[in-house]
Amino acid sequence: MDNIKISIILPVFNEEDYIKATLDSIINQDFDDFEVIVVDDGSGDRTLDIVKETFENSDINNQIIHQKNKGVSAARNKGISLARGEYIVFVDGDDYILTNHLKELYNPQYDFSLSQMVKKENDNITDPHIYDVDEITTKEFIKQELEMKIPFNFVQLSYKLDIIKKYNLKFREDVSYGEDTDFALRALSYGDSIKISNEITYYYLQHQESLINTSKLKRFDYIPVLEDLADFFKRQNQNDLAELIQTSRIPRAIFGNMNFFFYHNYDYDDVIQKMKELDLFDKLSKFKGDKKFALKIKLFLLNPKLYYIMWKKFKNSI
């Protein structure tokens, strides 16, 4: 097939309980001329067998790669290297997409397109962010993400492959948290505008094991990633974006992850010690913006232990 419009990159690792539903949702797309690149990252269960069996009974153009376990970033990067479409789209092996996902994301007059994603845990589904415009500049979108005015996940986007290849953009393989947002924001900085769809087309499934896998103090490792991203924007002479990272995105990431650990009953002393090791108290103090959020940070910095006690008592009310 020469006319491939979209390459779907699907990294998988021990997804035998979910991968069939994911593949079925891809195969049933109301869209022509796409390929699926499955990169099995060293699965030890039946994931790879299920992938092969599913495509044996399908005429969807596909590439199936099996590699030793290197992590999801390496799997995605392998997929990028093999992609032949005009655009690339990412799907995770335990999520699913609706039949119109690719149709909403293919807009050849734009560098990027975005559709809505919701998170689903059992019968609970989050509300999507609804835009009042049908397109947005990449600069404005990046600003809104850095100010955390919009919920965003990198799987919501289609990316023009020419941009990814021209600037040799890859997922960082040296980190395990935040590498996806880092990739998306760097890619967006090389484009002009994003086509917006308010259609919900992507379902991000949350399972207990996936929550456990992300419930580690390594979530704080996202801060150095953001600092590297700030340096990237400085080199692009976009100092306003670099400043937003330092005064908005980093403090919000610190505070949000700290409260995440408190909510999941992490030991207070362990959390505080990790924050001290990474000099996060000073970085937290640099916040500029919403007065209510600034007050929360100020209260915490004045007396972290008291804040923790009050937070545990009243949860998100403070």
PDB file of C-alpha atoms in Angstrom:
ATOM      1  CA  MET A   1       0.000   0.000   0.000  1.00  0.00           C
ATOM      2  CA  ASP A   2       1.596   3.249  -1.170  1.00  0.00           C
ATOM      3  CA  ASN A   3      -1.031   5.741  -0.034  1.00  0.00           C
ATOM      4  CA  ILE A   4      -0.866   5.409   3.735  1.00  0.00           C
ATOM      5  CA  LYS A   5      -2.516   8.384   5.379  1.00  0.00           C
ATOM      6  CA  ILE A   6      -2.028   7.404   9.029  1.00  0.00           C
ATOM      7  CA  SER A   7       0.344   5.072  10.826  1.00  0.00           C
ATOM      8  CA  ILE A   8      -1.005   3.881  14.175  1.00  0.00           C
ATOM      9  CA  ILE A   9       1.839   3.087  16.566  1.00  0.00           C
ATOM     10  CA  LEU A  10       0.803   0.549  19.180  1.00  0.00           C
ATOM     11  CA  PRO A  11       3.386  -0.444  21.827  1.00  0.00           C
ATOM     12  CA  VAL A  12       2.382  -3.507  23.840  1.00  0.00           C
ATOM     13  CA  PHE A  13       3.773  -5.278  26.885  1.00  0.00           C
ATOM     14  CA  ASN A  14       1.887  -8.077  28.674  1.00  0.00           C
ATOM     15  CA  GLU A  15      -1.515  -6.821  27.545  1.00  0.00           C
ATOM     16  CA  GLU A  16      -3.198 -10.202  26.993  1.00  0.00           C
ATOM     17  CA  ASP A  17      -6.305  -9.179  28.959  1.00  0.00           C
ATOM     18  CA  TYR A  18      -6.904  -6.011  26.920  1.00  0.00           C
ATOM     19  CA  ILE A  19      -5.165  -6.177  23.555  1.00  0.00           C
ATOM     20  CA  LYS A  20      -7.964  -7.936  21.633  1.00  0.00           C
ATOM     21  CA  ALA A  21     -10.444  -5.165  22.416  1.00  0.00           C
ATOM     22  CA  THR A  22      -7.835  -2.558  21.460  1.00  0.00           C
ATOM     23  CA  LEU A  23      -7.081  -4.251  18.144  1.00  0.00           C
ATOM     24  CA  ASP A  24     -10.768  -4.708  17.334  1.00  0.00           C
ATOM     25  CA  SER A  25     -11.367  -1.002  17.902  1.00  0.00           C
ATOM     26  CA  ILE A  26      -8.543  -0.215  15.473  1.00  0.00           C
ATOM     27  CA  ILE A  27      -9.632  -2.712  12.828  1.00  0.00           C
ATOM     28  CA  ASN A  28     -13.181  -1.344  12.876  1.00  0.00           C
ATOM     29  CA  GLN A  29     -12.157   2.216  11.994  1.00  0.00           C
ATOM     30  CA  ASP A  30     -14.392   4.100   9.570  1.00  0.00           C
ATOM     31  CA  PHE A  31     -11.301   5.151   7.624  1.00  0.00           C
ATOM     32  CA  ASP A  32      -9.224   3.846   4.730  1.00  0.00           C
ATOM     33  CA  ASP A  33      -5.515   3.815   3.983  1.00  0.00           C
ATOM     34  CA  PHE A  34      -3.953   3.352   7.389  1.00  0.00           C
ATOM     35  CA  GLU A  35      -1.432   0.928   8.822  1.00  0.00           C
ATOM     36  CA  VAL A  36      -0.926  -0.485  12.287  1.00  0.00           C
ATOM     37  CA  ILE A  37       2.586  -0.882  13.674  1.00  0.00           C
ATOM     38  CA  VAL A  38       2.562  -3.129  16.730  1.00  0.00           C
ATOM     39  CA  VAL A  39       5.786  -3.138  18.716  1.00  0.00           C
ATOM     40  CA  ASP A  40       5.812  -5.929  21.276  1.00  0.00           C
ATOM     41  CA  ASP A  41       8.263  -4.891  23.983  1.00  0.00           C
ATOM     42  CA  GLY A  42       9.249  -8.350  25.209  1.00  0.00           C
ATOM     43  CA  SER A  43       5.877  -9.588  26.452  1.00  0.00           C
ATOM     44  CA  GLY A  44       5.998 -12.755  28.515  1.00  0.00           C
ATOM     45  CA  ASP A  45       2.314 -13.634  28.143  1.00  0.00           C
ATOM     46  CA  ARG A  46       0.072 -14.310  25.111  1.00  0.00           C
ATOM     47  CA  THR A  47       0.002 -10.707  23.874  1.00  0.00           C
ATOM     48  CA  LEU A  48       2.078 -11.344  20.748  1.00  0.00           C
ATOM     49  CA  ASP A  49       0.088 -14.478  19.869  1.00  0.00           C
ATOM     50  CA  ILE A  50      -3.193 -12.578  20.162  1.00  0.00           C
ATOM     51  CA  VAL A  51      -1.847  -9.804  17.929  1.00  0.00           C
ATOM     52  CA  LYS A  52      -0.783 -12.271  15.240  1.00  0.00           C
ATOM     53  CA  GLU A  53      -4.049 -14.231  15.426  1.00  0.00           C
ATOM     54  CA  THR A  54      -6.118 -11.063  15.151  1.00  0.00           C
ATOM     55  CA  PHE A  55      -4.317  -9.761  12.057  1.00  0.00           C
ATOM     56  CA  GLU A  56      -4.430 -13.164  10.371  1.00  0.00           C
ATOM     57  CA  ASN A  57      -8.174 -12.657  10.076  1.00  0.00           C
ATOM     58  CA  SER A  58      -7.951  -9.038   8.959  1.00  0.00           C
ATOM     59  CA  ASP A  59      -6.947  -7.255   5.754  1.00  0.00           C
ATOM     60  CA  ILE A  60      -5.621  -4.229   7.669  1.00  0.00           C
ATOM     61  CA  ASN A  61      -2.081  -3.302   6.638  1.00  0.00           C
ATOM     62  CA  ASN A  62       0.170  -4.118   9.582  1.00  0.00           C
ATOM     63  CA  GLN A  63       3.720  -4.494  10.805  1.00  0.00           C
ATOM     64  CA  ILE A  64       4.390  -6.635  13.891  1.00  0.00           C
ATOM     65  CA  ILE A  65       7.715  -6.151  15.626  1.00  0.00           C
ATOM     66  CA  HIS A  66       9.007  -8.152  18.584  1.00  0.00           C
ATOM     67  CA  GLN A  67      11.940  -6.787  20.577  1.00  0.00           C
ATOM     68  CA  LYS A  68      13.570  -7.375  23.916  1.00  0.00           C
ATOM     69  CA  ASN A  69      12.076  -5.351  26.737  1.00  0.00           C
ATOM     70  CA  LYS A  70      13.429  -1.793  26.497  1.00  0.00           C
ATOM     71  CA  GLY A  71      10.491   0.227  27.773  1.00  0.00           C
ATOM     72  CA  VAL A  72       7.525   1.937  26.160  1.00  0.00           C
ATOM     73  CA  SER A  73       9.546   4.895  24.852  1.00  0.00           C
ATOM     74  CA  ALA A  74      11.882   2.601  22.918  1.00  0.00           C
ATOM     75  CA  ALA A  75       8.857   0.761  21.525  1.00  0.00           C
ATOM     76  CA  ARG A  76       7.253   4.006  20.354  1.00  0.00           C
ATOM     77  CA  ASN A  77      10.530   5.174  18.835  1.00  0.00           C
ATOM     78  CA  LYS A  78      10.800   1.902  16.931  1.00  0.00           C
ATOM     79  CA  GLY A  79       7.299   2.479  15.612  1.00  0.00           C
ATOM     80  CA  ILE A  80       8.196   6.008  14.489  1.00  0.00           C
ATOM     81  CA  SER A  81      11.218   4.679  12.587  1.00  0.00           C
ATOM     82  CA  LEU A  82       8.977   2.278  10.636  1.00  0.00           C
ATOM     83  CA  ALA A  83       6.027   4.611  10.011  1.00  0.00           C
ATOM     84  CA  ARG A  84       5.088   5.351   6.401  1.00  0.00           C
ATOM     85  CA  GLY A  85       1.957   7.438   6.808  1.00  0.00           C
ATOM     86  CA  GLU A  86       1.430  11.156   6.371  1.00  0.00           C
ATOM     87  CA  TYR A  87       0.598  11.272  10.068  1.00  0.00           C
ATOM     88  CA  ILE A  88       1.298   9.141  13.093  1.00  0.00           C
ATOM     89  CA  VAL A  89      -1.194   8.382  15.846  1.00  0.00           C
ATOM     90  CA  PHE A  90      -0.438   6.636  19.131  1.00  0.00           C
ATOM     91  CA  VAL A  91      -2.699   4.132  20.881  1.00  0.00           C
ATOM     92  CA  ASP A  92      -1.812   2.241  24.057  1.00  0.00           C
ATOM     93  CA  GLY A  93      -2.370  -1.486  24.297  1.00  0.00           C
ATOM     94  CA  ASP A  94      -4.976  -1.393  27.058  1.00  0.00           C
ATOM     95  CA  ASP A  95      -7.091   1.480  25.671  1.00  0.00           C
ATOM     96  CA  TYR A  96      -9.587   1.603  22.818  1.00  0.00           C
ATOM     97  CA  ILE A  97     -10.734   4.068  20.181  1.00  0.00           C
ATOM     98  CA  LEU A  98     -14.126   4.681  18.640  1.00  0.00           C
ATOM     99  CA  THR A  99     -14.747   3.998  14.953  1.00  0.00           C
ATOM    100  CA  ASN A 100     -14.367   7.666  13.975  1.00  0.00           C
ATOM    101  CA  HIS A 101     -11.015   8.253  15.722  1.00  0.00           C
ATOM    102  CA  LEU A 102      -8.840   8.332  12.606  1.00  0.00           C
ATOM    103  CA  LYS A 103     -11.454  10.172  10.595  1.00  0.00           C
ATOM    104  CA  GLU A 104     -11.457  12.986  13.159  1.00  0.00           C
ATOM    105  CA  LEU A 105      -7.653  13.083  13.270  1.00  0.00           C
ATOM    106  CA  TYR A 106      -6.961  13.198   9.529  1.00  0.00           C
ATOM    107  CA  ASN A 107      -6.922  16.807   8.360  1.00  0.00           C
ATOM    108  CA  PRO A 108      -4.173  17.164   5.735  1.00  0.00           C
ATOM    109  CA  GLN A 109      -4.222  20.976   5.769  1.00  0.00           C
ATOM    110  CA  TYR A 110      -2.999  20.966   9.399  1.00  0.00           C
ATOM    111  CA  ASP A 111       0.234  19.843  11.042  1.00  0.00           C
ATOM    112  CA  PHE A 112      -1.669  18.389  13.997  1.00  0.00           C
ATOM    113  CA  SER A 113      -5.231  17.426  14.826  1.00  0.00           C
ATOM    114  CA  LEU A 114      -6.797  16.741  18.209  1.00  0.00           C
ATOM    115  CA  SER A 115      -9.863  14.829  19.361  1.00  0.00           C
ATOM    116  CA  GLN A 116     -11.211  14.331  22.848  1.00  0.00           C
ATOM    117  CA  MET A 117     -10.170  11.639  25.295  1.00  0.00           C
ATOM    118  CA  VAL A 118     -11.940  10.454  28.430  1.00  0.00           C
ATOM    119  CA  LYS A 119     -10.643   8.311  31.255  1.00  0.00           C
ATOM    120  CA  LYS A 120     -12.700   5.273  32.165  1.00  0.00           C
ATOM    121  CA  GLU A 121     -12.399   3.334  35.406  1.00  0.00           C
ATOM    122  CA  ASN A 122     -15.101   0.695  35.806  1.00  0.00           C
ATOM    123  CA  ASP A 123     -18.330   2.641  35.110  1.00  0.00           C
ATOM    124  CA  ASN A 124     -16.856   6.045  35.889  1.00  0.00           C
ATOM    125  CA  ILE A 125     -16.003   8.263  32.930  1.00  0.00           C
ATOM    126  CA  THR A 126     -14.412  11.693  33.139  1.00  0.00           C
ATOM    127  CA  ASP A 127     -15.785  14.714  31.295  1.00  0.00           C
ATOM    128  CA  PRO A 128     -13.872  15.902  28.225  1.00  0.00           C
ATOM    129  CA  HIS A 129     -12.538  19.413  27.796  1.00  0.00           C
ATOM    130  CA  ILE A 130     -14.759  21.210  25.296  1.00  0.00           C
ATOM    131  CA  TYR A 131     -13.152  23.849  23.080  1.00  0.00           C
ATOM    132  CA  ASP A 132     -15.051  26.868  21.771  1.00  0.00           C
ATOM    133  CA  VAL A 133     -12.856  27.003  18.649  1.00  0.00           C
ATOM    134  CA  ASP A 134     -12.250  24.535  15.834  1.00  0.00           C
ATOM    135  CA  GLU A 135      -8.565  25.351  15.539  1.00  0.00           C
ATOM    136  CA  ILE A 136      -5.861  26.800  17.765  1.00  0.00           C
ATOM    137  CA  THR A 137      -2.285  27.910  17.232  1.00  0.00           C
ATOM    138  CA  THR A 138       0.310  25.520  18.571  1.00  0.00           C
ATOM    139  CA  LYS A 139       1.815  28.368  20.637  1.00  0.00           C
ATOM    140  CA  GLU A 140      -1.481  29.082  22.386  1.00  0.00           C
ATOM    141  CA  PHE A 141      -2.103  25.388  22.974  1.00  0.00           C
ATOM    142  CA  ILE A 142       1.333  24.938  24.548  1.00  0.00           C
ATOM    143  CA  LYS A 143       0.718  27.942  26.804  1.00  0.00           C
ATOM    144  CA  GLN A 144      -2.619  26.540  27.978  1.00  0.00           C
ATOM    145  CA  GLU A 145      -1.012  23.172  28.692  1.00  0.00           C
ATOM    146  CA  LEU A 146       1.831  24.747  30.660  1.00  0.00           C
ATOM    147  CA  GLU A 147      -0.704  26.730  32.705  1.00  0.00           C
ATOM    148  CA  MET A 148      -2.701  23.473  33.092  1.00  0.00           C
ATOM    149  CA  LYS A 149      -5.839  25.149  31.800  1.00  0.00           C
ATOM    150  CA  ILE A 150      -6.592  22.135  29.635  1.00  0.00           C
ATOM    151  CA  PRO A 151      -6.438  18.409  30.340  1.00  0.00           C
ATOM    152  CA  PHE A 152      -4.168  16.854  27.744  1.00  0.00           C
ATOM    153  CA  ASN A 153      -2.715  13.502  26.782  1.00  0.00           C
ATOM    154  CA  PHE A 154      -0.357  12.988  23.856  1.00  0.00           C
ATOM    155  CA  VAL A 155      -2.567  10.209  22.399  1.00  0.00           C
ATOM    156  CA  GLN A 156      -5.196  12.834  21.527  1.00  0.00           C
ATOM    157  CA  LEU A 157      -3.061  14.151  18.669  1.00  0.00           C
ATOM    158  CA  SER A 158      -2.154  13.162  15.160  1.00  0.00           C
ATOM    159  CA  TYR A 159       1.373  14.291  14.260  1.00  0.00           C
ATOM    160  CA  LYS A 160       2.606  15.096  10.762  1.00  0.00           C
ATOM    161  CA  LEU A 161       5.371  12.564  10.195  1.00  0.00           C
ATOM    162  CA  ASP A 162       7.474  14.991   8.132  1.00  0.00           C
ATOM    163  CA  ILE A 163       7.867  17.209  11.225  1.00  0.00           C
ATOM    164  CA  ILE A 164       8.823  14.279  13.441  1.00  0.00           C
ATOM    165  CA  LYS A 165      11.405  13.070  10.933  1.00  0.00           C
ATOM    166  CA  LYS A 166      12.793  16.510  10.013  1.00  0.00           C
ATOM    167  CA  TYR A 167      13.585  17.397  13.617  1.00  0.00           C
ATOM    168  CA  ASN A 168      14.483  13.830  14.657  1.00  0.00           C
ATOM    169  CA  LEU A 169      11.942  13.894  17.477  1.00  0.00           C
ATOM    170  CA  LYS A 170      11.902  10.881  19.773  1.00  0.00           C
ATOM    171  CA  PHE A 171      10.536   9.845  23.131  1.00  0.00           C
ATOM    172  CA  ARG A 172      13.104  10.073  25.891  1.00  0.00           C
ATOM    173  CA  GLU A 173      14.193   6.582  26.876  1.00  0.00           C
ATOM    174  CA  ASP A 174      16.059   7.700  29.996  1.00  0.00           C
ATOM    175  CA  VAL A 175      12.938   8.668  31.959  1.00  0.00           C
ATOM    176  CA  SER A 176       9.760   6.831  32.892  1.00  0.00           C
ATOM    177  CA  TYR A 177       7.390   9.695  33.643  1.00  0.00           C
ATOM    178  CA  GLY A 178       6.399  12.695  31.541  1.00  0.00           C
ATOM    179  CA  GLU A 179       8.233  11.596  28.403  1.00  0.00           C
ATOM    180  CA  ASP A 180       4.960  11.584  26.453  1.00  0.00           C
ATOM    181  CA  THR A 181       4.044  15.212  27.218  1.00  0.00           C
ATOM    182  CA  ASP A 182       7.652  16.212  26.559  1.00  0.00           C
ATOM    183  CA  PHE A 183       7.478  14.615  23.097  1.00  0.00           C
ATOM    184  CA  ALA A 184       4.146  16.232  22.263  1.00  0.00           C
ATOM    185  CA  LEU A 185       5.111  19.760  23.300  1.00  0.00           C
ATOM    186  CA  ARG A 186       8.423  19.623  21.449  1.00  0.00           C
ATOM    187  CA  ALA A 187       6.637  18.392  18.317  1.00  0.00           C
ATOM    188  CA  LEU A 188       3.936  21.063  18.585  1.00  0.00           C
ATOM    189  CA  SER A 189       6.565  23.807  18.804  1.00  0.00           C
ATOM    190  CA  TYR A 190       7.535  23.091  15.185  1.00  0.00           C
ATOM    191  CA  GLY A 191       4.001  23.453  13.828  1.00  0.00           C
ATOM    192  CA  ASP A 192       1.572  26.287  13.221  1.00  0.00           C
ATOM    193  CA  SER A 193      -1.926  25.211  14.179  1.00  0.00           C
ATOM    194  CA  ILE A 194      -4.029  22.334  15.456  1.00  0.00           C
ATOM    195  CA  LYS A 195      -7.392  21.255  14.100  1.00  0.00           C
ATOM    196  CA  ILE A 196      -9.750  20.721  17.040  1.00  0.00           C
ATOM    197  CA  SER A 197     -12.555  18.185  17.262  1.00  0.00           C
ATOM    198  CA  ASN A 198     -14.817  17.985  20.296  1.00  0.00           C
ATOM    199  CA  GLU A 199     -15.756  14.418  19.428  1.00  0.00           C
ATOM    200  CA  ILE A 200     -14.826  11.896  22.127  1.00  0.00           C
ATOM    201  CA  THR A 201     -12.907   9.214  20.237  1.00  0.00           C
ATOM    202  CA  TYR A 202     -10.316   7.847  22.690  1.00  0.00           C
ATOM    203  CA  TYR A 203     -11.009   5.890  25.874  1.00  0.00           C
ATOM    204  CA  TYR A 204      -8.113   5.725  28.323  1.00  0.00           C
ATOM    205  CA  LEU A 205      -8.769   2.773  30.604  1.00  0.00           C
ATOM    206  CA  GLN A 206      -7.564   2.924  34.180  1.00  0.00           C
ATOM    207  CA  HIS A 207      -7.094  -0.364  36.007  1.00  0.00           C
ATOM    208  CA  GLN A 208      -5.931  -0.925  39.537  1.00  0.00           C
ATOM    209  CA  GLU A 209      -2.607  -2.282  38.317  1.00  0.00           C
ATOM    210  CA  SER A 210      -2.004   0.765  36.115  1.00  0.00           C
ATOM    211  CA  LEU A 211      -2.662   3.043  39.078  1.00  0.00           C
ATOM    212  CA  ILE A 212      -0.222   1.061  41.175  1.00  0.00           C
ATOM    213  CA  ASN A 213       2.428   1.240  38.463  1.00  0.00           C
ATOM    214  CA  THR A 214       2.351   5.043  38.483  1.00  0.00           C
ATOM    215  CA  SER A 215       2.075   5.393  42.268  1.00  0.00           C
ATOM    216  CA  LYS A 216       5.781   5.786  42.875  1.00  0.00           C
ATOM    217  CA  LEU A 217       7.953   8.654  44.032  1.00  0.00           C
ATOM    218  CA  LYS A 218       9.495   8.587  40.576  1.00  0.00           C
ATOM    219  CA  ARG A 219       6.624  10.846  39.527  1.00  0.00           C
ATOM    220  CA  PHE A 220       8.831  13.654  40.850  1.00  0.00           C
ATOM    221  CA  ASP A 221      11.347  12.709  38.154  1.00  0.00           C
ATOM    222  CA  TYR A 222       9.104  14.674  35.781  1.00  0.00           C
ATOM    223  CA  ILE A 223      10.562  17.907  37.180  1.00  0.00           C
ATOM    224  CA  PRO A 224      14.003  17.528  35.507  1.00  0.00           C
ATOM    225  CA  VAL A 225      12.186  16.649  32.276  1.00  0.00           C
ATOM    226  CA  LEU A 226      10.287  19.938  32.493  1.00  0.00           C
ATOM    227  CA  GLU A 227      13.514  21.803  33.208  1.00  0.00           C
ATOM    228  CA  ASP A 228      15.062  20.307  30.065  1.00  0.00           C
ATOM    229  CA  LEU A 229      11.938  21.367  28.159  1.00  0.00           C
ATOM    230  CA  ALA A 230      12.389  24.931  29.453  1.00  0.00           C
ATOM    231  CA  ASP A 231      15.963  24.898  28.128  1.00  0.00           C
ATOM    232  CA  PHE A 232      14.631  23.650  24.792  1.00  0.00           C
ATOM    233  CA  PHE A 233      12.224  26.588  24.526  1.00  0.00           C
ATOM    234  CA  LYS A 234      15.015  29.024  25.465  1.00  0.00           C
ATOM    235  CA  ARG A 235      17.088  27.706  22.568  1.00  0.00           C
ATOM    236  CA  GLN A 236      14.094  28.362  20.343  1.00  0.00           C
ATOM    237  CA  ASN A 237      13.958  31.965  21.632  1.00  0.00           C
ATOM    238  CA  GLN A 238      10.583  31.267  23.226  1.00  0.00           C
ATOM    239  CA  ASN A 239      11.508  32.633  26.633  1.00  0.00           C
ATOM    240  CA  ASP A 240       7.870  33.207  27.558  1.00  0.00           C
ATOM    241  CA  LEU A 241       7.220  29.454  27.375  1.00  0.00           C
ATOM    242  CA  ALA A 242      10.380  28.698  29.341  1.00  0.00           C
ATOM    243  CA  GLU A 243       9.221  31.157  32.003  1.00  0.00           C
ATOM    244  CA  LEU A 244       5.792  29.505  32.149  1.00  0.00           C
ATOM    245  CA  ILE A 245       7.437  26.168  32.845  1.00  0.00           C
ATOM    246  CA  GLN A 246       9.422  27.603  35.756  1.00  0.00           C
ATOM    247  CA  THR A 247       6.587  29.649  37.278  1.00  0.00           C
ATOM    248  CA  SER A 248       3.548  27.490  36.483  1.00  0.00           C
ATOM    249  CA  ARG A 249       4.080  23.990  35.134  1.00  0.00           C
ATOM    250  CA  ILE A 250       6.864  22.901  37.501  1.00  0.00           C
ATOM    251  CA  PRO A 251       5.221  24.176  40.717  1.00  0.00           C
ATOM    252  CA  ARG A 252       1.891  22.669  39.674  1.00  0.00           C
ATOM    253  CA  ALA A 253       3.547  19.345  38.878  1.00  0.00           C
ATOM    254  CA  ILE A 254       5.331  19.321  42.235  1.00  0.00           C
ATOM    255  CA  PHE A 255       2.229  20.194  44.228  1.00  0.00           C
ATOM    256  CA  GLY A 256      -0.073  17.901  42.294  1.00  0.00           C
ATOM    257  CA  ASN A 257       2.218  14.889  42.619  1.00  0.00           C
ATOM    258  CA  MET A 258       2.854  15.617  46.292  1.00  0.00           C
ATOM    259  CA  ASN A 259      -0.863  15.569  46.992  1.00  0.00           C
ATOM    260  CA  PHE A 260      -1.155  12.429  44.879  1.00  0.00           C
ATOM    261  CA  PHE A 261       1.304  10.710  47.210  1.00  0.00           C
ATOM    262  CA  PHE A 262      -0.544  11.963  50.283  1.00  0.00           C
ATOM    263  CA  TYR A 263      -3.839  10.726  48.838  1.00  0.00           C
ATOM    264  CA  HIS A 264      -2.352   7.267  48.264  1.00  0.00           C
ATOM    265  CA  ASN A 265      -1.016   7.150  51.819  1.00  0.00           C
ATOM    266  CA  TYR A 266       2.671   7.471  51.095  1.00  0.00           C
ATOM    267  CA  ASP A 267       4.803   8.067  54.145  1.00  0.00           C
ATOM    268  CA  TYR A 268       5.029  11.803  54.838  1.00  0.00           C
ATOM    269  CA  ASP A 269       8.723  11.678  55.721  1.00  0.00           C
ATOM    270  CA  ASP A 270       9.571   9.779  52.533  1.00  0.00           C
ATOM    271  CA  VAL A 271       7.770  12.335  50.378  1.00  0.00           C
ATOM    272  CA  ILE A 272       9.346  15.317  52.129  1.00  0.00           C
ATOM    273  CA  GLN A 273      12.824  13.761  51.987  1.00  0.00           C
ATOM    274  CA  LYS A 274      12.477  13.165  48.246  1.00  0.00           C
ATOM    275  CA  MET A 275      11.343  16.764  47.771  1.00  0.00           C
ATOM    276  CA  LYS A 276      14.377  18.022  49.667  1.00  0.00           C
ATOM    277  CA  GLU A 277      16.738  15.833  47.642  1.00  0.00           C
ATOM    278  CA  LEU A 278      15.375  17.336  44.422  1.00  0.00           C
ATOM    279  CA  ASP A 279      15.281  20.915  45.775  1.00  0.00           C
ATOM    280  CA  LEU A 280      11.538  21.033  45.118  1.00  0.00           C
ATOM    281  CA  PHE A 281      10.714  23.463  47.935  1.00  0.00           C
ATOM    282  CA  ASP A 282      12.612  26.252  46.186  1.00  0.00           C
ATOM    283  CA  LYS A 283      11.079  25.378  42.818  1.00  0.00           C
ATOM    284  CA  LEU A 284       7.614  25.345  44.390  1.00  0.00           C
ATOM    285  CA  SER A 285       8.103  28.849  45.762  1.00  0.00           C
ATOM    286  CA  LYS A 286       8.538  30.249  42.237  1.00  0.00           C
ATOM    287  CA  PHE A 287       4.847  29.860  41.397  1.00  0.00           C
ATOM    288  CA  LYS A 288       3.094  32.833  39.840  1.00  0.00           C
ATOM    289  CA  GLY A 289      -0.557  32.839  38.899  1.00  0.00           C
ATOM    290  CA  ASP A 290      -3.868  31.835  40.435  1.00  0.00           C
ATOM    291  CA  LYS A 291      -4.139  33.408  43.901  1.00  0.00           C
ATOM    292  CA  LYS A 292      -6.007  30.488  45.451  1.00  0.00           C
ATOM    293  CA  PHE A 293      -3.379  28.013  44.296  1.00  0.00           C
ATOM    294  CA  ALA A 294      -0.611  30.369  45.385  1.00  0.00           C
ATOM    295  CA  LEU A 295      -2.143  30.482  48.870  1.00  0.00           C
ATOM    296  CA  LYS A 296      -2.121  26.689  49.109  1.00  0.00           C
ATOM    297  CA  ILE A 297       1.556  26.634  48.225  1.00  0.00           C
ATOM    298  CA  LYS A 298       2.311  29.377  50.741  1.00  0.00           C
ATOM    299  CA  LEU A 299       0.506  27.496  53.510  1.00  0.00           C
ATOM    300  CA  PHE A 300       2.436  24.343  52.722  1.00  0.00           C
ATOM    301  CA  LEU A 301       5.809  26.099  52.652  1.00  0.00           C
ATOM    302  CA  LEU A 302       5.102  27.815  55.980  1.00  0.00           C
ATOM    303  CA  ASN A 303       4.477  24.520  57.761  1.00  0.00           C
ATOM    304  CA  PRO A 304       4.606  21.338  55.649  1.00  0.00           C
ATOM    305  CA  LYS A 305       3.674  19.020  58.526  1.00  0.00           C
ATOM    306  CA  LEU A 306       0.639  21.076  59.520  1.00  0.00           C
ATOM    307  CA  TYR A 307      -0.458  21.285  55.898  1.00  0.00           C
ATOM    308  CA  TYR A 308      -0.177  17.504  55.633  1.00  0.00           C
ATOM    309  CA  ILE A 309      -2.271  16.954  58.771  1.00  0.00           C
ATOM    310  CA  MET A 310      -4.939  19.366  57.562  1.00  0.00           C
ATOM    311  CA  TRP A 311      -4.882  17.918  54.051  1.00  0.00           C
ATOM    312  CA  LYS A 312      -5.405  14.396  55.366  1.00  0.00           C
ATOM    313  CA  LYS A 313      -8.341  15.643  57.391  1.00  0.00           C
ATOM    314  CA  PHE A 314     -10.048  17.703  54.712  1.00  0.00           C
ATOM    315  CA  LYS A 315      -8.497  16.186  51.542  1.00  0.00           C
ATOM    316  CA  ASN A 316      -8.898  18.458  48.523  1.00  0.00           C
ATOM    317  CA  SER A 317     -10.787  21.201  50.375  1.00  0.00           C
ATOM    318  CA  ILE A 318      -7.491  22.954  51.160  1.00  0.00           C
TER     319      ILE A 318
END
